[in-house]
Each structure stands twice: as structure tokens, then as C-alpha cells.
Amino acid sequence: MTVEQIVSEGKDQFPIGMRVLAVDDDPTCLLLLGTLLRRCQYHVTTTSQAKTALKMLRENKNKFDLVISDVHMPDMDGFKLLEHVGLEMDLPVIMLSANGDTKLVMKGITHGACDYLLKPVRIEELQNIWQHVVRRKKKDRCNSGSKDKPHPDSGEDAGIGNVDNNGKLNKKRKDQNEDEDDERDENGHDNEDPSAQKKPRVVWSVELHRKFVAAVNQLGIDKAVPKKILELMNVEKLTRENVASHLQKFRLYLKRISCVANQQANMAAALGTADSAYLRMGSLNGLGNFHTLAGSDQLHNAAFRSFPPSGVLGRLNTPAGLGIRGLPSPGTFQLGHVQNSGNPTNDLSKLQSFVPGNHNTNILQGMPMSLELDRLQHNKSVGHIGELPTTDSTTVFPGSGSLVDARITGFSNNPLLGVTSNSLMLEGSSQQATSHTSVSAIGFQNGNALSDFTLIAPASNQLQDSKADSQGQASLINCNAGQIIRSAPQEWNAPRKDAPYQSHALINSSIPINSAMIQLGQCLDRNNSIFHRTTDLDSVGPLNFVDPLSIKHSEGDNYIMEPSVIEKEGYLMFQPRPHGSHVPDNTGSLKDLASAMMKQEDDFGCNGYSLRTSI
Amino acid sequence: MDVVNQLQRQFIDYSASLHREGFLDDQFTQLQKLQDDNSPDFVVEVASLFFEDCEKLINNMARALEQQQGVDFRQVDASVHQLKGSSSSIGAMRVKDVCVAFRSFCEAQNREGCLRCLQQVTHEYSLLKNKLQTLFRQQILAAGGSIPVVE
């Protein structure tokens, strides 16, 4: 049979004619593999260079159905190649090696390989590899059928949204900030091209990602294997491969975040800085955000103040405040960047979750993120970040890198999220003497916030460790709080100081919630309004921390939380959880929040919520 | 016919003995099965490639182990790993077994042990090469061909 024949027949007589790309630096093995594959009636292309293979794949993604690659190669590690292919082309990849160590096999799985074969490879094993292609195609078909939209509709589910993910992932690696947008867009488009080969891409919607994160948290990030995650998630049409590749990306994301988080801690202080800084952070991209936040440095007090309302939240999240300092696990999700301020809007929109306030409009709005926290599912770690709304979900990973997940996770549970978690971090960042930004206040959940806010704000002192400075605070305010925050925006700035706002700080510090806080409470009312913005956001919306707490601080005690104020200050407001779940009617008092937060704390474990200041 | 049969039998016997002695294992049989009209010289091709590769790897290892300053065991290990892969692919069992032992010496960074293993690998490889060449010759004959005589 000539090659052409095979090719033309391939489409009709699948698996006959399936196009395989084989990569192995060992000529003996390569020849053997190629022969075996041809004996199975596949159409085979062989190369001994991984770089050549990638080039071929990049030239035309539709040229191949499947890739088989050796693990040990001189020019490029097999796993690296695997990652590239998974990210860029979304093709099934089978690993091949003479070494069958469990660790290596696991590595293959986590990197997204759909199978792992041992040398010497037998023809029987190769005769069944076409199943991987079919599986993926099927997923694609489902995806394309249902979704077609660029939004994270429910339609997207399983399916390796590699394209999106890839894009996202790549972006994340490089530059979080703009990615968000792109990714979102990608979601929409990627899936198309259903025809060609397979490419069923799973779009990792917020919902899906949330589930994923929940599953991962449940299992523990170290023990999370695709199979178990898949079982826990219990989503139809989601394959292990999808989960595996997503997990891989997620892990990378976490790693990134943790790096960022460290940096962020410093930034927390910066949170005080105002708006501009935050706004940058806003780019919810999450991971990237922190950096920006950090950059802003000013975040501390100053930031708050100037922070545009939306910004507040964002900033607060910024790693610095939130958690970075003392806040628990860097993973904590940063509550959506609060960033709101100006810039964030872009991001926010994307991130949805984080951006709660982006716009100057109430910070709370931006906040949705914080609420998202709930969704995030507390688990502090990691998972939540994913919650970030955006459709891509994956990318969303807490954008705010700094605060990342952990914090956010905490949120998910409690409305207070913001507050409770230490993340409110208000601060920790010491610097701001004035405001300890411990925005903590955000935690308020409905109305109560005020009381909580106080905690938060004053927390700065209390906050001790987590520099949470304002940032943290902001985030705390989960949904409800978010509202409050709005009202109390101003104070946040002040607090910034490092009051590492531990969640307890919030609670404990019975900060005299100024009237402002109370006002916040009012604002909070059902939070969701603000937060919802993104609705999807699950992730913590950028909490605008209102710095009501700053009551104590020199900044100004006016807690008046007027929404406008808040905005100005750029508080981090917690986005009241969209669902408004915990939020007890607005009337709650801070105390409630505090307690809620406390609970949250337990849940989250993480102290600071990294509110992403989606600035 | 008789002669052919005889030769064929000879071939089979020899092949069996190689298996028995552990020079070849089941994988080699698989290779032989892969040979068909489309790729009539498949086994010979693969074997030739293997020998070439083997020599290259052995040289690499020897060079690396000779380094007086400091042996780069990682490099040696990489070569051994590759040799292990190709020998198992072709069914060269004894070579592969030596590789396994070789690897553990590499991990232990035992230069002496590695050198010993290298020697063993070289020995096994030569043995195998000879035997396979004999086998192929017999294969040709059994197929009714004749060994070309070089004047």
C-alpha cells in the first residue's frame, strides 16, 4: 500500500492510516518503532530530533493524530516535548522509555501523557494506541457541539482546552497580565476547527475548574492524580487526559504563584500604594498581579488611598498584603485582584472573579472575586485560584499570583472570606503605618462587615504577621464585606500597615468599626451585587478592602465607608460572595463576620487571602 | 531441496541455541516476525543499526570513564540507558543484563565497577555480533541464496 493510499484511506478506515509521529534518538529503536507502527497500518513519520518533531508539528497541527516520544533524548527532554505538544497542539502523546520507574511514569502522567510504554515495545501495545485519538476526538466533538462559545459556558467541559490552556499556560508563564484577555478570547475560538482532527478541546470553565480545584484540594496537591481527580469531579466527558494536562498546568501555575507570593509579601506593603500600582495588578492574571502589586509597593497606605476604589481590592490582594506576608500558603488565592481601578477593568472583566471592583464603581463589585473564594472552596491551596472566574478557568488561577490561592480558597467557604482569612492580611506589611490595610474588613459579609472591618483595619496592628496590609484586608471582605468595604474604603489605606492581618486579627480586633463600617454593612447587603459582577468569578473577587479598620490608623479614621470613599482608597473589598451564601443578611455585625472568618480560617488554613488585587 | 532443508534446519537450530544461551530473547523473534515481503531485510537492518549504535555508545562510555579529572557519571549513565533501550529492543538479552548492572555502578559512581561493566559489555557485544552474522549467513543460505564470495 502506498503512503498516499494509506493517507486517503486513513480517514475512512480509522484506525488504519492514523498519522503517527515517532520521536526517538536511538536509531535502532526508532527503526523498530517505525516498522511496528507501519505493521499496524498507521502512517508513520519518524525523527530522531525532538526539535524537528516540534517544528513539524507546529508547521501543521493537523498533520498528525498522535505523537510517540522517547523520554530520554539528548536535545530535549521527552517530558518537555510532551508539555509543548500538549499545550500547543493538543495532540495525544505517548511516552516511551526503557525505564519503567513508577516515578517516571507518574511524571509522564502529570505532564499530560496519555500513555506510557516500556521498551521494548511490542506490537500488541501499539495496536491499541489509536484509542487515545478517538477519545480525544470524541471529546472535541462534544465540546464543539455544545459550546461554541467563547464563554465559559457550561458547554465546555472536559475536553482539553489545550488551546486555551496552552495559551493560558504559556501566558501565565510569561506574563500574566495580558493573558487574561487573550485567554478568554481563546476560549471562544479555540474549539473550533472541530473537523480536523480531533482537537476536542476541553474548555475549562470556571465551574469546571472549580470542581477540579476542589478535587485537588480534597486529595491534597501531592496526592492528586488525574484518575482520582476525575472521579471526584465526576464530570461527564472529561477524560483523564484532560485532567492530567490541566493538572500539569495547574501545578505550574501554583509553582509560579508561590514564587510570586514570596515576592508579594513585600508587595503587600506596597499595597498601600495607590491605585496605579494596584491597577496594574489588576490584571487579574493573577499571578502576574502580584508582581505588579509588589511593584506598586506603595500599596501600603498610600496605595490605599489613592487606590481607586476598584483598585483597592485589587491591591489588597496583592500579595503583599494578603497574605504574602504572613498569610498562609502562598497559594492562597488572591482574591481577585481588586484592581479594579481603572486598569483592572480590563483584567477584571477577564478575570471576572477578581476584578471585582475594577471599576471605580464599587469596589465590591469588583469583588466578586472574593466571593468567589467561596467557590474556591476553601482549600487554601491551590485549587482555588483556579476558581477565578474567567472561563478559562485555568488561566484564572488566581492571577494575583501573590495571594494566590490559598487564600482564596478560604474564601470560598465563608462569606467572610475576606475577612477571616488572615489574608486580610491586611497587612502585614508593615509598612504602612497608617493603614494597615488590613482590609480585613472585607470579610464582612453582609452588613456585618462593618464590624468586621474594624477588625480588619485596626488589624493592622494586630495583623501582625501577614503583612496583609490593606490587601489582605480587602480580600477578607467577602462578598458582603465587599459592600461594606465600599463604604468604608477609606480607611483601608491607612491600615495598610502591616498589620498582618490574620484572620484572627480580624476577629479579634474588635476594631471599632466606625460608623463607616456600618455603612458598609449596608452596602453589603447582599453583596452579590457587587461581586457578582463576574459571577463566574468564584474566585475571590478583588476585595476592595475598605479600610474601615483603619480607624485606628492615622489615616483617617473616617471609616465612612462610603462607597465612593472606598473606591478612592482603593480598598480591597471583598467581594461578597456572589452567592451570598454566608452572608447573613446585611445586618450582621462584624462579629458575625469575625466568626465567620474564624471559621474560614479553619477552613482555609491560610492566613492571608491573597486578594488579588486585580487592580 | 534437501540442501535447503538442511540449511533451514541449521538456521533454526542455530537460532534456537542463541536463544537458549541467552544471546537473544523473545524480542528478536518478534523482529523476525516483522520481516516480510515489504521489508525483507528488516532484521539485518535493525541488527546493523544496533551494532553501529552500540559501538558508538561503548566509545562514549570508554571516553567518559577514562577522564582522569572526574568521571561524568551522568553521561555514562545516559549512554548505558540508551544501550539498554536498544539492546532490549533488538532482543540482545545478555547485553541488556550487563547494562542493568552497569547502571547501578553508575549510580553508585563506582568507576572500577563501571570499567568492569564496560569490558563486559564490549565482550558481549562482540560475541553477539559474531553470532548474528553467522545467523544471517545461514539465513541467506537457507533462503536459497548464496553467500557472495569476495575475491
mmCIF file of C-alpha atoms in Angstrom, chain A residues 243-594:
data_model
loop_
_atom_site.group_PDB
_atom_site.id
_atom_site.type_symbol
_atom_site.label_atom_id
_atom_site.label_comp_id
_atom_site.label_asym_id
_atom_site.label_seq_id
_atom_site.Cartn_x
_atom_site.Cartn_y
_atom_site.Cartn_z
ATOM 1 C CA VAL A 243 -7.435 16.266 33.817
ATOM 2 C CA ALA A 244 -3.844 15.287 33.569
ATOM 3 C CA SER A 245 -2.935 18.069 31.304
ATOM 4 C CA HIS A 246 -4.930 20.501 33.291
ATOM 5 C CA LEU A 247 -3.286 19.301 36.424
ATOM 6 C CA GLN A 248 0.035 19.820 34.916
ATOM 7 C CA LYS A 249 -0.771 23.319 34.085
ATOM 8 C CA PHE A 250 -2.217 23.901 37.407
ATOM 9 C CA ARG A 251 0.879 22.711 39.095
ATOM 10 C CA LEU A 252 2.966 25.011 37.078
ATOM 11 C CA TYR A 253 0.675 27.745 37.971
ATOM 12 C CA LEU A 254 0.980 27.026 41.589
ATOM 13 C CA LYS A 255 4.641 26.981 41.384
ATOM 14 C CA ARG A 256 4.591 30.263 39.780
ATOM 15 C CA ILE A 257 2.342 31.642 42.328
ATOM 16 C CA SER A 258 4.362 30.512 45.187
ATOM 17 C CA CYS A 259 7.301 32.264 43.777
ATOM 18 C CA VAL A 260 5.318 35.242 43.328
ATOM 19 C CA ALA A 261 3.834 35.019 46.679
ATOM 20 C CA ASN A 262 7.117 35.359 48.246
ATOM 21 C CA GLN A 263 7.741 38.415 46.413
ATOM 22 C CA GLN A 264 4.403 39.609 47.072
ATOM 23 C CA ALA A 265 4.838 39.667 50.643
ATOM 24 C CA ASN A 266 6.831 42.634 50.169
ATOM 25 C CA MET A 267 4.377 43.967 47.972
ATOM 26 C CA ALA A 268 1.845 43.758 50.492
ATOM 27 C CA ALA A 269 3.305 46.678 51.968
ATOM 28 C CA ALA A 270 3.132 48.178 48.763
ATOM 29 C CA LEU A 271 -0.424 47.647 48.664
ATOM 30 C CA GLY A 272 -0.843 50.764 50.328
ATOM 31 C CA THR A 273 0.263 52.391 47.298
ATOM 32 C CA ALA A 274 -2.357 53.534 45.400
ATOM 33 C CA ASP A 275 -4.202 52.861 42.620
ATOM 34 C CA SER A 276 -1.963 52.870 39.847
ATOM 35 C CA ALA A 277 0.007 50.269 41.341
ATOM 36 C CA TYR A 278 -2.887 48.262 42.017
ATOM 37 C CA LEU A 279 -4.439 48.711 38.949
ATOM 38 C CA ARG A 280 -1.669 47.143 37.407
ATOM 39 C CA MET A 281 -2.183 44.409 39.500
ATOM 40 C CA GLY A 282 -5.487 44.365 38.424
ATOM 41 C CA SER A 283 -4.572 42.411 35.602
ATOM 42 C CA LEU A 284 -6.025 39.710 37.296
ATOM 43 C CA ASN A 285 -3.953 37.463 35.567
ATOM 44 C CA GLY A 286 -3.356 36.620 38.833
ATOM 45 C CA LEU A 287 -0.025 35.517 39.086
ATOM 46 C CA GLY A 288 1.213 38.371 37.415
ATOM 47 C CA ASN A 289 -0.669 40.543 39.556
ATOM 48 C CA PHE A 290 1.204 40.108 42.456
ATOM 49 C CA HIS A 291 4.138 41.214 40.917
ATOM 50 C CA THR A 292 2.684 44.240 39.853
ATOM 51 C CA LEU A 293 1.438 44.740 43.151
ATOM 52 C CA ALA A 294 4.627 44.288 44.575
ATOM 53 C CA GLY A 295 5.887 46.762 42.349
ATOM 54 C CA SER A 296 3.484 49.124 43.487
ATOM 55 C CA ASP A 297 4.815 48.811 46.733
ATOM 56 C CA GLN A 298 3.225 51.628 47.659
ATOM 57 C CA LEU A 299 0.468 49.662 48.312
ATOM 58 C CA HIS A 300 0.677 50.371 51.742
ATOM 59 C CA ASN A 301 -1.150 53.093 52.943
ATOM 60 C CA ALA A 302 -0.551 55.292 50.240
ATOM 61 C CA ALA A 303 -1.829 52.938 47.914
ATOM 62 C CA PHE A 304 -4.888 52.550 49.554
ATOM 63 C CA ARG A 305 -5.707 55.814 49.498
ATOM 64 C CA SER A 306 -5.064 56.641 46.177
ATOM 65 C CA PHE A 307 -6.196 53.481 45.159
ATOM 66 C CA PRO A 308 -9.098 53.840 43.184
ATOM 67 C CA PRO A 309 -11.893 52.095 44.523
ATOM 68 C CA SER A 310 -11.582 49.302 42.437
ATOM 69 C CA GLY A 311 -8.068 49.234 42.887
ATOM 70 C CA VAL A 312 -8.368 48.783 46.425
ATOM 71 C CA LEU A 313 -9.376 45.427 46.249
ATOM 72 C CA GLY A 314 -7.011 44.563 43.823
ATOM 73 C CA ARG A 315 -4.326 45.767 45.787
ATOM 74 C CA LEU A 316 -5.247 44.325 48.816
ATOM 75 C CA ASN A 317 -4.971 41.215 47.267
ATOM 76 C CA THR A 318 -1.720 41.904 46.163
ATOM 77 C CA PRO A 319 0.305 39.604 47.648
ATOM 78 C CA ALA A 320 1.836 41.811 49.902
ATOM 79 C CA GLY A 321 -0.984 42.482 51.903
ATOM 80 C CA LEU A 322 -2.692 39.492 51.622
ATOM 81 C CA GLY A 323 -1.062 37.060 52.570
ATOM 82 C CA ILE A 324 2.042 37.232 51.260
ATOM 83 C CA ARG A 325 3.411 38.098 54.264
ATOM 84 C CA GLY A 326 2.255 36.125 56.756
ATOM 85 C CA LEU A 327 -0.563 34.806 55.018
ATOM 86 C CA PRO A 328 -0.869 31.331 54.710
ATOM 87 C CA SER A 329 0.139 29.475 51.890
ATOM 88 C CA PRO A 330 1.100 31.457 49.116
ATOM 89 C CA GLY A 331 -1.230 29.554 47.289
ATOM 90 C CA THR A 332 -3.951 31.418 48.663
ATOM 91 C CA PHE A 333 -5.729 32.768 46.089
ATOM 92 C CA GLN A 334 -5.585 36.160 45.711
ATOM 93 C CA LEU A 335 -8.764 37.434 45.775
ATOM 94 C CA GLY A 336 -9.316 38.577 42.532
ATOM 95 C CA HIS A 337 -7.363 41.410 42.045
ATOM 96 C CA VAL A 338 -9.118 44.008 43.290
ATOM 97 C CA GLN A 339 -7.559 46.004 40.994
ATOM 98 C CA ASN A 340 -10.381 47.467 39.794
ATOM 99 C CA SER A 341 -9.123 50.698 39.490
ATOM 100 C CA GLY A 342 -9.002 51.663 36.108
ATOM 101 C CA ASN A 343 -6.858 49.180 34.612
ATOM 102 C CA PRO A 344 -8.183 46.313 36.142
ATOM 103 C CA THR A 345 -11.241 46.670 34.389
ATOM 104 C CA ASN A 346 -9.767 45.005 31.590
ATOM 105 C CA ASP A 347 -8.450 42.407 33.605
ATOM 106 C CA LEU A 348 -11.281 42.223 35.694
ATOM 107 C CA SER A 349 -13.521 41.580 33.050
ATOM 108 C CA LYS A 350 -11.434 38.841 32.252
ATOM 109 C CA LEU A 351 -10.829 37.540 35.399
ATOM 110 C CA GLN A 352 -14.085 38.176 36.444
ATOM 111 C CA SER A 353 -13.510 36.867 39.610
ATOM 112 C CA PHE A 354 -11.047 39.142 40.604
ATOM 113 C CA VAL A 355 -11.944 42.074 39.367
ATOM 114 C CA PRO A 356 -14.482 42.979 41.407
ATOM 115 C CA GLY A 357 -14.236 46.381 41.646
ATOM 116 C CA ASN A 358 -12.219 47.280 38.945
ATOM 117 C CA HIS A 359 -14.059 49.921 38.039
ATOM 118 C CA ASN A 360 -14.353 52.577 40.214
ATOM 119 C CA THR A 361 -17.661 51.546 40.828
ATOM 120 C CA ASN A 362 -17.975 49.938 43.943
ATOM 121 C CA ILE A 363 -15.255 48.010 44.836
ATOM 122 C CA LEU A 364 -17.407 45.425 45.847
ATOM 123 C CA GLN A 365 -18.404 44.860 42.510
ATOM 124 C CA GLY A 366 -15.105 44.110 41.642
ATOM 125 C CA MET A 367 -15.105 41.857 44.375
ATOM 126 C CA PRO A 368 -16.969 39.132 43.118
ATOM 127 C CA MET A 369 -13.897 37.527 43.425
ATOM 128 C CA SER A 370 -13.764 37.397 46.935
ATOM 129 C CA LEU A 371 -16.875 35.685 46.983
ATOM 130 C CA GLU A 372 -15.560 33.512 44.600
ATOM 131 C CA LEU A 373 -13.483 32.443 47.220
ATOM 132 C CA ASP A 374 -16.196 30.533 48.449
ATOM 133 C CA ARG A 375 -16.328 28.809 45.440
ATOM 134 C CA LEU A 376 -12.870 28.327 45.576
ATOM 135 C CA GLN A 377 -13.502 26.026 48.036
ATOM 136 C CA HIS A 378 -11.632 26.841 50.640
ATOM 137 C CA ASN A 379 -8.924 24.844 50.321
ATOM 138 C CA LYS A 380 -6.494 27.088 50.598
ATOM 139 C CA SER A 381 -4.192 25.784 48.452
ATOM 140 C CA VAL A 382 -4.287 25.814 45.111
ATOM 141 C CA GLY A 383 -7.208 24.867 43.855
ATOM 142 C CA HIS A 384 -8.991 27.865 44.342
ATOM 143 C CA ILE A 385 -7.191 30.034 42.475
ATOM 144 C CA GLY A 386 -8.406 28.328 39.718
ATOM 145 C CA GLU A 387 -11.688 29.452 40.597
ATOM 146 C CA LEU A 388 -11.099 32.560 39.063
ATOM 147 C CA PRO A 389 -13.857 33.079 37.057
ATOM 148 C CA THR A 390 -12.953 33.515 33.744
ATOM 149 C CA THR A 391 -13.939 30.977 31.577
ATOM 150 C CA ASP A 392 -10.728 29.666 31.110
ATOM 151 C CA SER A 393 -10.616 28.926 34.494
ATOM 152 C CA THR A 394 -7.329 27.627 34.188
ATOM 153 C CA THR A 395 -5.797 30.734 33.485
ATOM 154 C CA VAL A 396 -7.534 32.340 36.034
ATOM 155 C CA PHE A 397 -5.543 30.940 38.526
ATOM 156 C CA PRO A 398 -5.516 33.436 40.851
ATOM 157 C CA GLY A 399 -3.975 35.719 38.805
ATOM 158 C CA SER A 400 -2.787 37.558 41.549
ATOM 159 C CA GLY A 401 -0.184 35.314 41.891
ATOM 160 C CA SER A 402 0.713 36.566 45.055
ATOM 161 C CA LEU A 403 -2.114 35.887 47.022
ATOM 162 C CA VAL A 404 -2.810 33.014 45.258
ATOM 163 C CA ASP A 405 -4.966 30.527 46.088
ATOM 164 C CA ALA A 406 -4.608 29.627 49.397
ATOM 165 C CA ARG A 407 -6.186 32.498 50.433
ATOM 166 C CA ILE A 408 -8.767 32.397 48.212
ATOM 167 C CA THR A 409 -9.730 29.130 48.932
ATOM 168 C CA GLY A 410 -10.508 30.089 52.201
ATOM 169 C CA PHE A 411 -12.922 32.287 50.866
ATOM 170 C CA SER A 412 -14.945 30.036 49.247
ATOM 171 C CA ASN A 413 -16.412 28.925 52.276
ATOM 172 C CA ASN A 414 -17.223 31.770 54.107
ATOM 173 C CA PRO A 415 -18.536 34.752 53.007
ATOM 174 C CA LEU A 416 -16.342 36.334 55.246
ATOM 175 C CA LEU A 417 -13.732 35.014 53.367
ATOM 176 C CA GLY A 418 -12.114 38.003 53.037
ATOM 177 C CA VAL A 419 -12.134 38.786 56.441
ATOM 178 C CA THR A 420 -11.472 35.802 58.125
ATOM 179 C CA SER A 421 -8.678 34.799 56.406
ATOM 180 C CA ASN A 422 -5.797 36.032 57.561
ATOM 181 C CA SER A 423 -5.277 37.091 54.376
ATOM 182 C CA LEU A 424 -6.786 40.099 55.002
ATOM 183 C CA MET A 425 -3.578 40.442 55.519
ATOM 184 C CA LEU A 426 -4.141 43.494 55.950
ATOM 185 C CA GLU A 427 -1.298 43.569 56.407
ATOM 186 C CA GLY A 428 1.032 42.523 57.457
ATOM 187 C CA SER A 429 3.037 44.556 55.621
ATOM 188 C CA SER A 430 4.199 46.563 57.964
ATOM 189 C CA GLN A 431 4.931 49.410 56.309
ATOM 190 C CA GLN A 432 2.099 51.219 56.301
ATOM 191 C CA ALA A 433 1.910 52.515 59.483
ATOM 192 C CA THR A 434 -1.064 54.199 58.727
ATOM 193 C CA SER A 435 -3.366 51.954 57.374
ATOM 194 C CA HIS A 436 -2.872 48.648 57.944
ATOM 195 C CA THR A 437 -4.751 47.997 55.244
ATOM 196 C CA SER A 438 -5.705 45.020 56.675
ATOM 197 C CA VAL A 439 -8.601 45.417 54.956
ATOM 198 C CA SER A 440 -9.853 42.686 56.582
ATOM 199 C CA ALA A 441 -12.897 44.353 56.803
ATOM 200 C CA ILE A 442 -13.874 42.908 53.778
ATOM 201 C CA GLY A 443 -14.841 39.954 55.302
ATOM 202 C CA PHE A 444 -17.942 41.381 56.131
ATOM 203 C CA GLN A 445 -20.384 39.659 54.700
ATOM 204 C CA ASN A 446 -23.372 41.363 54.516
ATOM 205 C CA GLY A 447 -23.568 44.145 56.504
ATOM 206 C CA ASN A 448 -21.762 42.801 59.276
ATOM 207 C CA ALA A 449 -18.886 43.765 57.636
ATOM 208 C CA LEU A 450 -18.589 46.813 59.360
ATOM 209 C CA SER A 451 -17.842 45.262 62.442
ATOM 210 C CA ASP A 452 -15.503 43.112 60.836
ATOM 211 C CA PHE A 453 -13.957 45.735 59.110
ATOM 212 C CA THR A 454 -12.915 47.278 62.045
ATOM 213 C CA LEU A 455 -11.249 44.311 62.892
ATOM 214 C CA ILE A 456 -9.554 44.308 59.893
ATOM 215 C CA ALA A 457 -8.488 47.640 59.734
ATOM 216 C CA PRO A 458 -7.173 48.006 63.023
ATOM 217 C CA ALA A 459 -5.905 44.802 62.459
ATOM 218 C CA SER A 460 -3.037 46.263 61.025
ATOM 219 C CA ASN A 461 -1.682 46.355 64.286
ATOM 220 C CA GLN A 462 -2.985 43.188 65.020
ATOM 221 C CA LEU A 463 -2.378 41.694 61.980
ATOM 222 C CA GLN A 464 0.971 41.286 62.668
ATOM 223 C CA ASP A 465 2.294 38.862 60.534
ATOM 224 C CA SER A 466 0.658 38.837 57.441
ATOM 225 C CA LYS A 467 1.520 41.832 56.008
ATOM 226 C CA ALA A 468 -1.591 41.643 54.672
ATOM 227 C CA ASP A 469 -1.780 45.127 54.782
ATOM 228 C CA SER A 470 -4.545 46.525 53.260
ATOM 229 C CA GLN A 471 -4.576 43.978 50.814
ATOM 230 C CA GLY A 472 -5.370 41.357 52.999
ATOM 231 C CA GLN A 473 -7.982 43.274 54.386
ATOM 232 C CA ALA A 474 -9.647 43.889 51.398
ATOM 233 C CA SER A 475 -9.870 40.496 50.438
ATOM 234 C CA LEU A 476 -11.352 39.498 53.504
ATOM 235 C CA ILE A 477 -14.303 41.162 52.930
ATOM 236 C CA ASN A 478 -16.033 38.744 51.095
ATOM 237 C CA CYS A 479 -18.928 39.488 49.418
ATOM 238 C CA ASN A 480 -20.776 41.127 51.879
ATOM 239 C CA ALA A 481 -17.969 42.735 53.150
ATOM 240 C CA GLY A 482 -17.244 43.890 49.891
ATOM 241 C CA GLN A 483 -20.060 46.063 50.093
ATOM 242 C CA ILE A 484 -19.090 47.324 53.237
ATOM 243 C CA ILE A 485 -15.878 47.931 52.118
ATOM 244 C CA ARG A 486 -17.113 50.062 49.723
ATOM 245 C CA SER A 487 -18.419 52.197 52.150
ATOM 246 C CA ALA A 488 -15.522 52.183 54.223
ATOM 247 C CA PRO A 489 -12.989 52.475 51.759
ATOM 248 C CA GLN A 490 -11.045 54.925 53.022
ATOM 249 C CA GLU A 491 -9.788 53.593 55.909
ATOM 250 C CA TRP A 492 -8.132 50.963 54.295
ATOM 251 C CA ASN A 493 -5.444 52.901 53.238
ATOM 252 C CA ALA A 494 -4.475 53.748 56.468
ATOM 253 C CA PRO A 495 -4.302 50.490 57.891
ATOM 254 C CA ARG A 496 -2.113 49.343 55.496
ATOM 255 C CA LYS A 497 0.400 48.968 57.769
ATOM 256 C CA ASP A 498 1.458 45.841 58.193
ATOM 257 C CA ALA A 499 -0.967 44.593 60.282
ATOM 258 C CA PRO A 500 -0.631 41.239 59.185
ATOM 259 C CA TYR A 501 -3.979 40.676 59.418
ATOM 260 C CA GLN A 502 -4.510 37.414 60.344
ATOM 261 C CA SER A 503 -7.795 36.382 60.186
ATOM 262 C CA HIS A 504 -7.974 36.274 63.737
ATOM 263 C CA ALA A 505 -6.928 39.651 63.798
ATOM 264 C CA LEU A 506 -9.981 40.462 62.243
ATOM 265 C CA ILE A 507 -11.998 38.815 64.547
ATOM 266 C CA ASN A 508 -10.242 39.679 67.499
ATOM 267 C CA SER A 509 -9.636 43.064 66.884
ATOM 268 C CA SER A 510 -12.759 44.399 67.560
ATOM 269 C CA ILE A 511 -11.895 47.260 65.790
ATOM 270 C CA PRO A 512 -14.062 49.902 66.434
ATOM 271 C CA ILE A 513 -15.857 49.849 63.478
ATOM 272 C CA ASN A 514 -16.628 53.144 62.740
ATOM 273 C CA SER A 515 -19.730 54.182 61.543
ATOM 274 C CA ALA A 516 -18.281 53.809 58.294
ATOM 275 C CA MET A 517 -18.225 50.266 58.696
ATOM 276 C CA ILE A 518 -21.659 50.183 59.461
ATOM 277 C CA GLN A 519 -22.310 51.832 56.443
ATOM 278 C CA LEU A 520 -20.558 49.225 54.780
ATOM 279 C CA GLY A 521 -22.782 46.846 56.178
ATOM 280 C CA GLN A 522 -25.426 48.498 54.438
ATOM 281 C CA CYS A 523 -23.634 48.400 51.407
ATOM 282 C CA LEU A 524 -23.023 44.935 51.685
ATOM 283 C CA ASP A 525 -26.392 43.850 51.633
ATOM 284 C CA ARG A 526 -26.330 41.174 49.567
ATOM 285 C CA ASN A 527 -23.203 41.634 48.350
ATOM 286 C CA ASN A 528 -23.524 39.841 45.468
ATOM 287 C CA SER A 529 -24.456 42.693 43.613
ATOM 288 C CA ILE A 530 -21.084 43.805 43.551
ATOM 289 C CA PHE A 531 -19.421 40.753 43.350
ATOM 290 C CA HIS A 532 -21.383 39.281 41.015
ATOM 291 C CA ARG A 533 -20.112 41.053 38.537
ATOM 292 C CA THR A 534 -18.339 38.399 37.347
ATOM 293 C CA THR A 535 -20.424 35.848 38.753
ATOM 294 C CA ASP A 536 -18.274 33.416 37.411
ATOM 295 C CA LEU A 537 -15.726 34.570 39.431
ATOM 296 C CA ASP A 538 -15.926 32.306 42.016
ATOM 297 C CA SER A 539 -12.638 33.224 42.773
ATOM 298 C CA VAL A 540 -12.210 35.828 45.044
ATOM 299 C CA GLY A 541 -13.195 38.918 43.716
ATOM 300 C CA PRO A 542 -10.918 41.587 44.317
ATOM 301 C CA LEU A 543 -11.753 42.576 47.553
ATOM 302 C CA ASN A 544 -11.819 46.035 47.970
ATOM 303 C CA PHE A 545 -10.673 46.497 51.208
ATOM 304 C CA VAL A 546 -12.262 49.081 52.704
ATOM 305 C CA ASP A 547 -10.208 50.147 55.196
ATOM 306 C CA PRO A 548 -12.574 50.819 57.735
ATOM 307 C CA LEU A 549 -10.366 49.433 60.132
ATOM 308 C CA SER A 550 -8.028 51.980 59.635
ATOM 309 C CA ILE A 551 -9.990 53.639 62.046
ATOM 310 C CA LYS A 552 -7.238 53.273 64.160
ATOM 311 C CA HIS A 553 -4.837 54.376 61.890
ATOM 312 C CA SER A 554 -3.855 57.634 61.383
ATOM 313 C CA GLU A 555 -5.105 57.629 58.084
ATOM 314 C CA GLY A 556 -8.104 58.888 58.894
ATOM 315 C CA ASP A 557 -10.473 57.328 60.760
ATOM 316 C CA ASN A 558 -13.159 58.068 58.768
ATOM 317 C CA TYR A 559 -14.378 54.969 58.051
ATOM 318 C CA ILE A 560 -17.106 56.177 56.385
ATOM 319 C CA MET A 561 -17.426 53.728 54.145
ATOM 320 C CA GLU A 562 -18.996 55.405 51.537
ATOM 321 C CA PRO A 563 -18.691 53.577 48.544
ATOM 322 C CA SER A 564 -17.136 56.368 46.945
ATOM 323 C CA VAL A 565 -14.623 56.506 49.503
ATOM 324 C CA ILE A 566 -13.782 53.113 49.155
ATOM 325 C CA GLU A 567 -13.249 53.405 45.724
ATOM 326 C CA LYS A 568 -10.974 56.055 46.154
ATOM 327 C CA GLU A 569 -8.994 54.407 48.524
ATOM 328 C CA GLY A 570 -8.864 51.516 46.573
ATOM 329 C CA TYR A 571 -9.708 49.261 49.208
ATOM 330 C CA LEU A 572 -9.709 45.825 48.795
ATOM 331 C CA MET A 573 -13.034 44.843 49.125
ATOM 332 C CA PHE A 574 -14.017 41.530 49.461
ATOM 333 C CA GLN A 575 -16.378 40.653 47.103
ATOM 334 C CA PRO A 576 -19.232 39.361 48.741
ATOM 335 C CA ARG A 577 -19.664 36.115 47.567
ATOM 336 C CA PRO A 578 -21.838 36.078 44.817
ATOM 337 C CA HIS A 579 -23.778 33.545 46.160
ATOM 338 C CA GLY A 580 -24.165 35.386 49.071
ATOM 339 C CA SER A 581 -24.027 32.297 50.856
ATOM 340 C CA HIS A 582 -22.767 33.061 54.048
ATOM 341 C CA VAL A 583 -23.622 36.393 54.043
ATOM 342 C CA PRO A 584 -26.102 36.698 56.537
ATOM 343 C CA ASP A 585 -28.255 39.462 55.755
ATOM 344 C CA ASN A 586 -26.522 42.553 55.845
ATOM 345 C CA THR A 587 -27.298 43.278 59.178
ATOM 346 C CA GLY A 588 -24.789 41.035 60.516
ATOM 347 C CA SER A 589 -22.332 42.660 62.581
ATOM 348 C CA LEU A 590 -18.786 42.444 62.354
ATOM 349 C CA LYS A 591 -18.800 39.923 64.907
ATOM 350 C CA ASP A 592 -20.562 37.671 62.720
ATOM 351 C CA LEU A 593 -18.094 38.232 60.194
ATOM 352 C CA ALA A 594 -15.420 37.649 62.524
#
